[in-house]
mmCIF file of C-alpha atoms in Angstrom:
data_model
loop_
_atom_site.group_PDB
_atom_site.id
_atom_site.type_symbol
_atom_site.label_atom_id
_atom_site.label_comp_id
_atom_site.label_asym_id
_atom_site.label_seq_id
_atom_site.Cartn_x
_atom_site.Cartn_y
_atom_site.Cartn_z
ATOM 1 C CA UNK A 1 0.265 3.065 24.033
ATOM 2 C CA UNK A 2 3.971 3.523 24.516
ATOM 3 C CA UNK A 3 5.346 0.666 22.443
ATOM 4 C CA UNK A 4 4.456 -1.919 19.836
ATOM 5 C CA UNK A 5 4.513 -4.616 22.515
ATOM 6 C CA UNK A 6 0.959 -5.541 23.477
ATOM 7 C CA UNK A 7 0.274 -6.502 27.078
ATOM 8 C CA UNK A 8 -2.980 -7.865 28.467
ATOM 9 C CA UNK A 9 -3.821 -4.360 29.637
ATOM 10 C CA UNK A 10 -3.078 -2.967 26.178
ATOM 11 C CA UNK A 11 -5.423 -5.481 24.585
ATOM 12 C CA UNK A 12 -8.195 -4.557 27.001
ATOM 13 C CA UNK A 13 -7.707 -0.903 26.074
ATOM 14 C CA UNK A 14 -7.859 -1.744 22.377
ATOM 15 C CA UNK A 15 -10.977 -3.834 22.991
ATOM 16 C CA UNK A 16 -12.760 -0.972 24.728
ATOM 17 C CA UNK A 17 -11.881 1.459 21.960
ATOM 18 C CA UNK A 18 -12.768 -0.848 19.058
ATOM 19 C CA UNK A 19 -16.036 -1.849 20.713
ATOM 20 C CA UNK A 20 -17.098 1.788 20.890
ATOM 21 C CA UNK A 21 -15.887 2.357 17.334
ATOM 22 C CA UNK A 22 -17.809 -0.661 16.038
ATOM 23 C CA UNK A 23 -21.000 0.774 17.494
ATOM 24 C CA UNK A 24 -20.314 4.107 15.750
ATOM 25 C CA UNK A 25 -19.775 2.246 12.487
ATOM 26 C CA UNK A 26 -23.001 0.361 13.118
ATOM 27 C CA UNK A 27 -24.950 3.618 13.265
ATOM 28 C CA UNK A 28 -23.512 4.581 9.880
ATOM 29 C CA UNK A 29 -24.398 1.167 8.463
ATOM 30 C CA UNK A 30 -28.000 1.550 9.600
ATOM 31 C CA UNK A 31 -28.195 5.050 8.113
ATOM 32 C CA UNK A 32 -26.705 3.786 4.868
ATOM 33 C CA UNK A 33 -29.114 0.880 4.645
ATOM 34 C CA UNK A 34 -32.068 3.202 5.051
ATOM 35 C CA UNK A 35 -30.708 5.624 2.447
ATOM 36 C CA UNK A 36 -30.039 2.855 -0.078
ATOM 37 C CA UNK A 37 -33.420 1.217 0.361
ATOM 38 C CA UNK A 38 -35.132 4.570 -0.148
ATOM 39 C CA UNK A 39 -33.059 5.731 -3.119
ATOM 40 C CA UNK A 40 -32.011 2.514 -4.859
ATOM 41 C CA UNK A 41 -28.571 4.075 -5.405
ATOM 42 C CA UNK A 42 -26.133 1.143 -5.602
ATOM 43 C CA UNK A 43 -22.907 0.711 -7.518
ATOM 44 C CA UNK A 44 -21.981 -2.792 -8.618
ATOM 45 C CA UNK A 45 -18.629 -4.567 -8.477
ATOM 46 C CA UNK A 46 -17.900 -7.712 -10.517
ATOM 47 C CA UNK A 47 -21.513 -8.924 -10.773
ATOM 48 C CA UNK A 48 -24.988 -8.534 -9.354
ATOM 49 C CA UNK A 49 -24.166 -10.731 -6.359
ATOM 50 C CA UNK A 50 -20.990 -9.020 -5.170
ATOM 51 C CA UNK A 51 -22.450 -5.582 -4.487
ATOM 52 C CA UNK A 52 -20.431 -2.724 -3.116
ATOM 53 C CA UNK A 53 -21.782 0.632 -2.065
ATOM 54 C CA UNK A 54 -20.459 4.010 -1.123
ATOM 55 C CA UNK A 55 -21.079 3.084 2.505
ATOM 56 C CA UNK A 56 -18.346 0.435 2.383
ATOM 57 C CA UNK A 57 -15.909 3.270 1.807
ATOM 58 C CA UNK A 58 -17.594 5.602 4.298
ATOM 59 C CA UNK A 59 -17.497 3.032 7.085
ATOM 60 C CA UNK A 60 -13.908 2.062 6.336
ATOM 61 C CA UNK A 61 -12.865 5.729 6.293
ATOM 62 C CA UNK A 62 -14.536 6.228 9.693
ATOM 63 C CA UNK A 63 -12.945 3.148 11.228
ATOM 64 C CA UNK A 64 -9.554 3.633 9.609
ATOM 65 C CA UNK A 65 -9.441 7.310 10.518
ATOM 66 C CA UNK A 66 -10.301 6.749 14.182
ATOM 67 C CA UNK A 67 -7.916 3.814 14.530
ATOM 68 C CA UNK A 68 -5.046 5.771 13.018
ATOM 69 C CA UNK A 69 -5.673 8.727 15.309
ATOM 70 C CA UNK A 70 -5.701 6.490 18.369
ATOM 71 C CA UNK A 71 -2.983 4.043 17.284
ATOM 72 C CA UNK A 72 -0.752 5.816 14.732
ATOM 73 C CA UNK A 73 2.004 3.196 14.942
ATOM 74 C CA UNK A 74 -0.309 0.316 14.013
ATOM 75 C CA UNK A 75 -0.670 -0.925 10.434
ATOM 76 C CA UNK A 76 -4.032 -1.362 8.693
ATOM 77 C CA UNK A 77 -5.562 -3.838 6.249
ATOM 78 C CA UNK A 78 -9.051 -3.186 4.907
ATOM 79 C CA UNK A 79 -11.224 -4.515 2.109
ATOM 80 C CA UNK A 80 -11.633 -1.313 0.133
ATOM 81 C CA UNK A 81 -8.037 -0.127 0.511
ATOM 82 C CA UNK A 82 -6.771 -3.638 -0.321
ATOM 83 C CA UNK A 83 -8.910 -3.710 -3.439
ATOM 84 C CA UNK A 84 -7.462 -0.339 -4.420
ATOM 85 C CA UNK A 85 -3.995 -1.881 -4.561
ATOM 86 C CA UNK A 86 -2.660 -1.391 -1.033
ATOM 87 C CA UNK A 87 -1.474 -4.892 -0.071
ATOM 88 C CA UNK A 88 1.233 -4.635 2.573
ATOM 89 C CA UNK A 89 2.716 -7.955 3.760
ATOM 90 C CA UNK A 90 2.074 -8.977 7.327
ATOM 91 C CA UNK A 91 4.753 -7.972 9.811
ATOM 92 C CA UNK A 92 5.131 -8.367 13.585
ATOM 93 C CA UNK A 93 3.759 -4.850 14.109
ATOM 94 C CA UNK A 94 0.169 -4.713 15.431
ATOM 95 C CA UNK A 95 -2.126 -4.528 12.399
ATOM 96 C CA UNK A 96 -5.825 -3.803 12.308
ATOM 97 C CA UNK A 97 -7.717 -5.961 9.798
ATOM 98 C CA UNK A 98 -11.126 -4.500 9.005
ATOM 99 C CA UNK A 99 -14.150 -5.402 6.921
ATOM 100 C CA UNK A 100 -16.298 -2.250 6.999
ATOM 101 C CA UNK A 101 -19.482 -4.000 5.893
ATOM 102 C CA UNK A 102 -19.426 -7.782 5.839
ATOM 103 C CA UNK A 103 -22.585 -9.000 4.184
ATOM 104 C CA UNK A 104 -22.856 -6.287 1.549
ATOM 105 C CA UNK A 105 -25.500 -8.121 -0.457
ATOM 106 C CA UNK A 106 -27.573 -8.488 2.702
ATOM 107 C CA UNK A 107 -26.976 -4.804 3.404
ATOM 108 C CA UNK A 108 -28.360 -3.754 0.040
ATOM 109 C CA UNK A 109 -31.403 -6.004 0.319
ATOM 110 C CA UNK A 110 -32.216 -5.151 3.922
ATOM 111 C CA UNK A 111 -31.509 -8.704 5.119
ATOM 112 C CA UNK A 112 -30.436 -8.166 8.745
ATOM 113 C CA UNK A 113 -27.228 -10.233 8.824
ATOM 114 C CA UNK A 114 -24.684 -7.457 8.301
ATOM 115 C CA UNK A 115 -21.765 -6.428 10.453
ATOM 116 C CA UNK A 116 -18.622 -4.403 10.849
ATOM 117 C CA UNK A 117 -15.644 -6.617 11.635
ATOM 118 C CA UNK A 118 -12.521 -5.275 13.364
ATOM 119 C CA UNK A 119 -9.646 -7.663 13.965
ATOM 120 C CA UNK A 120 -6.187 -7.085 15.380
ATOM 121 C CA UNK A 121 -3.191 -9.071 14.179
ATOM 122 C CA UNK A 122 -0.076 -9.170 16.349
ATOM 123 C CA UNK A 123 3.083 -11.022 15.380
ATOM 124 C CA UNK A 124 1.262 -12.241 12.267
ATOM 125 C CA UNK A 125 -1.581 -13.918 14.165
ATOM 126 C CA UNK A 126 -5.075 -12.646 15.116
ATOM 127 C CA UNK A 127 -5.319 -11.727 18.805
ATOM 128 C CA UNK A 128 -8.499 -9.621 19.070
ATOM 129 C CA UNK A 129 -11.852 -9.510 17.341
ATOM 130 C CA UNK A 130 -14.878 -7.222 17.508
ATOM 131 C CA UNK A 131 -17.892 -7.939 15.309
ATOM 132 C CA UNK A 132 -21.056 -5.856 15.533
ATOM 133 C CA UNK A 133 -24.363 -6.452 13.773
ATOM 134 C CA UNK A 134 -26.305 -3.203 14.232
ATOM 135 C CA UNK A 135 -29.538 -4.585 12.780
ATOM 136 C CA UNK A 136 -29.811 -7.115 15.622
ATOM 137 C CA UNK A 137 -27.704 -5.115 18.106
ATOM 138 C CA UNK A 138 -25.409 -8.117 18.528
ATOM 139 C CA UNK A 139 -21.839 -7.426 19.618
ATOM 140 C CA UNK A 140 -19.343 -10.288 19.590
ATOM 141 C CA UNK A 141 -15.909 -9.812 21.134
ATOM 142 C CA UNK A 142 -12.890 -11.993 21.749
ATOM 143 C CA UNK A 143 -9.362 -11.464 23.026
ATOM 144 C CA UNK A 144 -6.684 -14.132 22.927
ATOM 145 C CA UNK A 145 -6.541 -15.861 26.288
ATOM 146 C CA UNK A 146 -9.435 -13.826 27.706
ATOM 147 C CA UNK A 147 -12.535 -15.511 26.315
ATOM 148 C CA UNK A 148 -15.288 -14.552 23.889
ATOM 149 C CA UNK A 149 -18.573 -12.820 24.668
ATOM 150 C CA UNK A 150 -21.900 -11.746 23.184
ATOM 151 C CA UNK A 151 -23.633 -8.538 24.241
ATOM 152 C CA UNK A 152 -27.101 -8.266 22.729
ATOM 153 C CA UNK A 153 -29.934 -5.777 23.099
ATOM 154 C CA UNK A 154 -28.624 -4.399 26.357
ATOM 155 C CA UNK A 155 -28.117 -7.829 27.921
ATOM 156 C CA UNK A 156 -24.851 -9.507 28.761
ATOM 157 C CA UNK A 157 -22.054 -9.839 28.192
ATOM 158 C CA UNK A 158 -22.705 -13.561 27.872
ATOM 159 C CA UNK A 159 -19.739 -15.895 27.677
ATOM 160 C CA UNK A 160 -19.470 -17.989 24.518
ATOM 161 C CA UNK A 161 -20.483 -20.625 23.746
ATOM 162 C CA UNK A 162 -23.923 -19.922 25.141
ATOM 163 C CA UNK A 163 -24.482 -23.516 26.293
ATOM 164 C CA UNK A 164 -22.340 -26.359 27.562
ATOM 165 C CA UNK A 165 -20.735 -27.923 24.457
ATOM 166 C CA UNK A 166 -22.420 -31.183 23.487
ATOM 167 C CA UNK A 167 -20.787 -34.107 21.702
ATOM 168 C CA UNK A 168 -21.144 -34.269 17.920
ATOM 169 C CA UNK A 169 -20.910 -37.857 16.746
ATOM 170 C CA UNK A 170 -21.079 -37.222 13.002
ATOM 171 C CA UNK A 171 -21.850 -34.762 10.222
ATOM 172 C CA UNK A 172 -25.328 -36.299 10.000
ATOM 173 C CA UNK A 173 -26.164 -34.522 13.251
ATOM 174 C CA UNK A 174 -24.631 -31.179 12.266
ATOM 175 C CA UNK A 175 -26.020 -27.855 11.142
ATOM 176 C CA UNK A 176 -23.478 -26.626 8.588
ATOM 177 C CA UNK A 177 -22.694 -23.113 7.401
ATOM 178 C CA UNK A 178 -21.969 -22.770 3.672
ATOM 179 C CA UNK A 179 -21.996 -19.922 1.151
ATOM 180 C CA UNK A 180 -22.424 -19.575 -2.600
ATOM 181 C CA UNK A 181 -19.956 -16.664 -2.664
ATOM 182 C CA UNK A 182 -19.496 -14.111 -5.421
ATOM 183 C CA UNK A 183 -17.808 -16.359 -8.007
ATOM 184 C CA UNK A 184 -20.738 -17.803 -9.969
ATOM 185 C CA UNK A 185 -18.734 -19.236 -12.865
ATOM 186 C CA UNK A 186 -19.971 -22.554 -14.191
ATOM 187 C CA UNK A 187 -17.203 -24.709 -12.754
ATOM 188 C CA UNK A 188 -17.427 -23.204 -9.267
ATOM 189 C CA UNK A 189 -21.211 -23.375 -9.123
ATOM 190 C CA UNK A 190 -21.080 -27.045 -10.158
ATOM 191 C CA UNK A 191 -18.493 -27.881 -7.505
ATOM 192 C CA UNK A 192 -20.440 -26.112 -4.792
ATOM 193 C CA UNK A 193 -23.764 -27.578 -5.888
ATOM 194 C CA UNK A 194 -22.335 -31.109 -5.821
ATOM 195 C CA UNK A 195 -20.710 -30.463 -2.441
ATOM 196 C CA UNK A 196 -23.929 -29.154 -0.917
ATOM 197 C CA UNK A 197 -25.841 -32.127 -2.320
ATOM 198 C CA UNK A 198 -23.432 -34.596 -0.700
ATOM 199 C CA UNK A 199 -23.506 -32.774 2.631
ATOM 200 C CA UNK A 200 -27.304 -32.663 2.759
ATOM 201 C CA UNK A 201 -28.269 -35.713 0.717
ATOM 202 C CA UNK A 202 -29.562 -39.068 1.921
ATOM 203 C CA UNK A 203 -27.207 -41.906 0.931
ATOM 204 C CA UNK A 204 -30.072 -44.388 1.293
ATOM 205 C CA UNK A 205 -32.047 -42.536 -1.355
ATOM 206 C CA UNK A 206 -29.588 -42.227 -4.181
ATOM 207 C CA UNK A 207 -27.094 -39.572 -3.041
ATOM 208 C CA UNK A 208 -23.700 -41.201 -3.352
ATOM 209 C CA UNK A 209 -21.481 -40.204 -0.444
ATOM 210 C CA UNK A 210 -24.345 -38.285 1.160
ATOM 211 C CA UNK A 211 -23.866 -37.248 4.798
ATOM 212 C CA UNK A 212 -27.459 -36.175 5.412
ATOM 213 C CA UNK A 213 -26.536 -33.279 7.690
ATOM 214 C CA UNK A 214 -29.410 -31.791 9.666
ATOM 215 C CA UNK A 215 -29.344 -28.876 7.216
ATOM 216 C CA UNK A 216 -27.230 -26.197 5.533
ATOM 217 C CA UNK A 217 -27.357 -22.489 6.361
ATOM 218 C CA UNK A 218 -26.091 -19.374 4.560
ATOM 219 C CA UNK A 219 -26.035 -16.151 6.562
ATOM 220 C CA UNK A 220 -24.264 -14.224 3.803
ATOM 221 C CA UNK A 221 -21.496 -13.001 6.121
ATOM 222 C CA UNK A 222 -18.296 -14.897 6.858
ATOM 223 C CA UNK A 223 -17.753 -12.949 10.074
ATOM 224 C CA UNK A 224 -21.236 -13.731 11.385
ATOM 225 C CA UNK A 225 -20.880 -17.378 10.366
ATOM 226 C CA UNK A 226 -17.777 -17.566 12.570
ATOM 227 C CA UNK A 227 -19.729 -15.904 15.378
ATOM 228 C CA UNK A 228 -22.602 -18.334 15.017
ATOM 229 C CA UNK A 229 -20.167 -21.241 15.328
ATOM 230 C CA UNK A 230 -18.643 -19.590 18.399
ATOM 231 C CA UNK A 231 -22.123 -19.128 19.849
ATOM 232 C CA UNK A 232 -23.037 -22.753 19.145
ATOM 233 C CA UNK A 233 -25.846 -22.068 16.681
ATOM 234 C CA UNK A 234 -23.852 -23.584 13.815
ATOM 235 C CA UNK A 235 -21.762 -26.701 14.262
ATOM 236 C CA UNK A 236 -19.347 -25.951 11.443
ATOM 237 C CA UNK A 237 -18.703 -23.400 8.707
ATOM 238 C CA UNK A 238 -16.543 -23.827 5.617
ATOM 239 C CA UNK A 239 -15.825 -21.518 2.717
ATOM 240 C CA UNK A 240 -13.256 -21.084 -0.029
ATOM 241 C CA UNK A 241 -12.648 -17.551 -1.275
ATOM 242 C CA UNK A 242 -12.594 -15.444 1.892
ATOM 243 C CA UNK A 243 -9.981 -12.756 2.522
ATOM 244 C CA UNK A 244 -8.128 -11.983 5.772
ATOM 245 C CA UNK A 245 -10.586 -9.237 6.802
ATOM 246 C CA UNK A 246 -13.490 -11.659 6.387
ATOM 247 C CA UNK A 247 -12.223 -14.084 9.013
ATOM 248 C CA UNK A 248 -9.638 -12.305 11.187
ATOM 249 C CA UNK A 249 -11.918 -11.092 13.983
ATOM 250 C CA UNK A 250 -14.180 -14.124 13.785
ATOM 251 C CA UNK A 251 -11.279 -16.534 14.125
ATOM 252 C CA UNK A 252 -10.321 -15.082 17.518
ATOM 253 C CA UNK A 253 -13.913 -15.127 18.736
ATOM 254 C CA UNK A 254 -14.409 -18.739 17.626
ATOM 255 C CA UNK A 255 -11.130 -19.937 19.134
ATOM 256 C CA UNK A 256 -11.829 -18.222 22.437
ATOM 257 C CA UNK A 257 -15.211 -19.980 22.500
ATOM 258 C CA UNK A 258 -13.495 -23.353 22.194
ATOM 259 C CA UNK A 259 -13.747 -23.661 18.434
ATOM 260 C CA UNK A 260 -11.075 -24.999 16.110
ATOM 261 C CA UNK A 261 -10.060 -22.934 13.080
ATOM 262 C CA UNK A 262 -8.110 -24.398 10.170
ATOM 263 C CA UNK A 263 -7.297 -23.875 6.515
ATOM 264 C CA UNK A 264 -8.065 -25.996 3.475
ATOM 265 C CA UNK A 265 -7.710 -29.690 2.724
ATOM 266 C CA UNK A 266 -4.651 -31.141 4.396
ATOM 267 C CA UNK A 267 -3.877 -28.106 6.532
ATOM 268 C CA UNK A 268 -2.714 -28.640 10.127
ATOM 269 C CA UNK A 269 -5.504 -29.130 12.649
ATOM 270 C CA UNK A 270 -3.560 -27.466 15.459
ATOM 271 C CA UNK A 271 -5.803 -24.401 15.829
ATOM 272 C CA UNK A 272 -2.965 -22.046 14.932
ATOM 273 C CA UNK A 273 -4.159 -19.201 12.681
ATOM 274 C CA UNK A 274 -0.835 -18.476 11.046
ATOM 275 C CA UNK A 275 -0.214 -15.997 8.263
ATOM 276 C CA UNK A 276 -0.642 -18.877 5.802
ATOM 277 C CA UNK A 277 -4.056 -19.773 7.231
ATOM 278 C CA UNK A 278 -5.171 -16.164 7.533
ATOM 279 C CA UNK A 279 -4.271 -15.321 3.935
ATOM 280 C CA UNK A 280 -4.870 -18.755 2.423
ATOM 281 C CA UNK A 281 -8.496 -18.069 1.354
ATOM 282 C CA UNK A 282 -9.642 -21.531 2.521
ATOM 283 C CA UNK A 283 -11.162 -21.717 5.989
ATOM 284 C CA UNK A 284 -13.110 -24.062 8.202
ATOM 285 C CA UNK A 285 -14.248 -23.602 11.787
ATOM 286 C CA UNK A 286 -15.997 -26.053 14.098
ATOM 287 C CA UNK A 287 -17.677 -25.331 17.421
ATOM 288 C CA UNK A 288 -16.540 -26.474 20.838
ATOM 289 C CA UNK A 289 -17.428 -30.148 21.344
ATOM 290 C CA UNK A 290 -17.875 -31.956 24.629
ATOM 291 C CA UNK A 291 -15.661 -34.874 25.606
ATOM 292 C CA UNK A 292 -16.973 -38.440 25.539
ATOM 293 C CA UNK A 293 -15.553 -41.708 26.839
ATOM 294 C CA UNK A 294 -14.362 -42.479 23.329
ATOM 295 C CA UNK A 295 -12.632 -39.216 22.429
ATOM 296 C CA UNK A 296 -11.829 -35.720 23.598
ATOM 297 C CA UNK A 297 -13.586 -32.720 22.136
ATOM 298 C CA UNK A 298 -10.446 -31.821 20.215
ATOM 299 C CA UNK A 299 -10.206 -35.290 18.720
ATOM 300 C CA UNK A 300 -13.847 -35.033 17.661
ATOM 301 C CA UNK A 301 -13.237 -31.633 16.054
ATOM 302 C CA UNK A 302 -10.274 -32.979 14.100
ATOM 303 C CA UNK A 303 -12.164 -36.107 13.048
ATOM 304 C CA UNK A 304 -15.173 -34.163 11.801
ATOM 305 C CA UNK A 305 -13.070 -31.711 9.811
ATOM 306 C CA UNK A 306 -11.300 -34.628 8.126
ATOM 307 C CA UNK A 307 -14.673 -36.235 7.413
ATOM 308 C CA UNK A 308 -15.968 -32.965 5.968
ATOM 309 C CA UNK A 309 -12.956 -32.624 3.682
ATOM 310 C CA UNK A 310 -13.406 -36.209 2.518
ATOM 311 C CA UNK A 311 -16.928 -35.207 1.479
ATOM 312 C CA UNK A 312 -16.301 -31.999 -0.454
ATOM 313 C CA UNK A 313 -13.694 -31.399 -3.194
ATOM 314 C CA UNK A 314 -10.933 -28.830 -3.003
ATOM 315 C CA UNK A 315 -10.537 -26.076 -5.599
ATOM 316 C CA UNK A 316 -8.667 -22.828 -6.067
ATOM 317 C CA UNK A 317 -10.537 -19.530 -5.672
ATOM 318 C CA UNK A 318 -10.456 -16.932 -8.420
#
């Protein structure tokens, strides 16, 4: 690639390379999962929930090494390197944003919702995403302005969302993605527990402010939650505490599938994933919604996000 300017052709080239690389990383993830389950050799970080293993580093080294050989002028942000103190500010230069193993706790336990997530930021905004779950052989891809797709078990690629977007009148008809996260301090657990109770609870049976959503789901992977919203399997996903590498690739995939991505309470609902949104650690995404006579799909997305934020309290992540 001759320059730092990215054309449509350049992005297609990057997509082809990162797709192949994600599959290589997936093979390493599968090998690591088997080795860990057989040996029980796991290092812990922070607490028993936020597990990190040597394979986080191995996968990041593989991905980082191959990306730097292919694209030496591009910058790189990754979970393990970031944690080690390398925190470069975003610039206009193309920057890969990688989570080597998203869903580490699932990875350790053999729960098959684990992925490698490779995002590309250009001019401080995500423009490309590749997310691969090797356990289910599910590959999600998205490029700004070029759509989002799912390739699974040799079939596809299938354009996302997988079905014609239906209307969504209220949260009471929604399947919502939520996560407990790694911060299990008393105050955070109480806030989340109360929020989940209001989202799921029946207001006619004693739950004040209850929305009685169809149900709540936790996949244990921010990237795969974004993909499930893009696919249409989840109606909405919200979490406080994610990092840029958790949501970068997924944001592109969700947007290209007609979803709306935003930050925390009071953030603009303009579907612009700016540097502030990307790094803000508060994220919400809602699936594509069909138009009705009363409102457009976009108006419905904005209304439902506001309704959601009226239901759950805001707080600052640790």
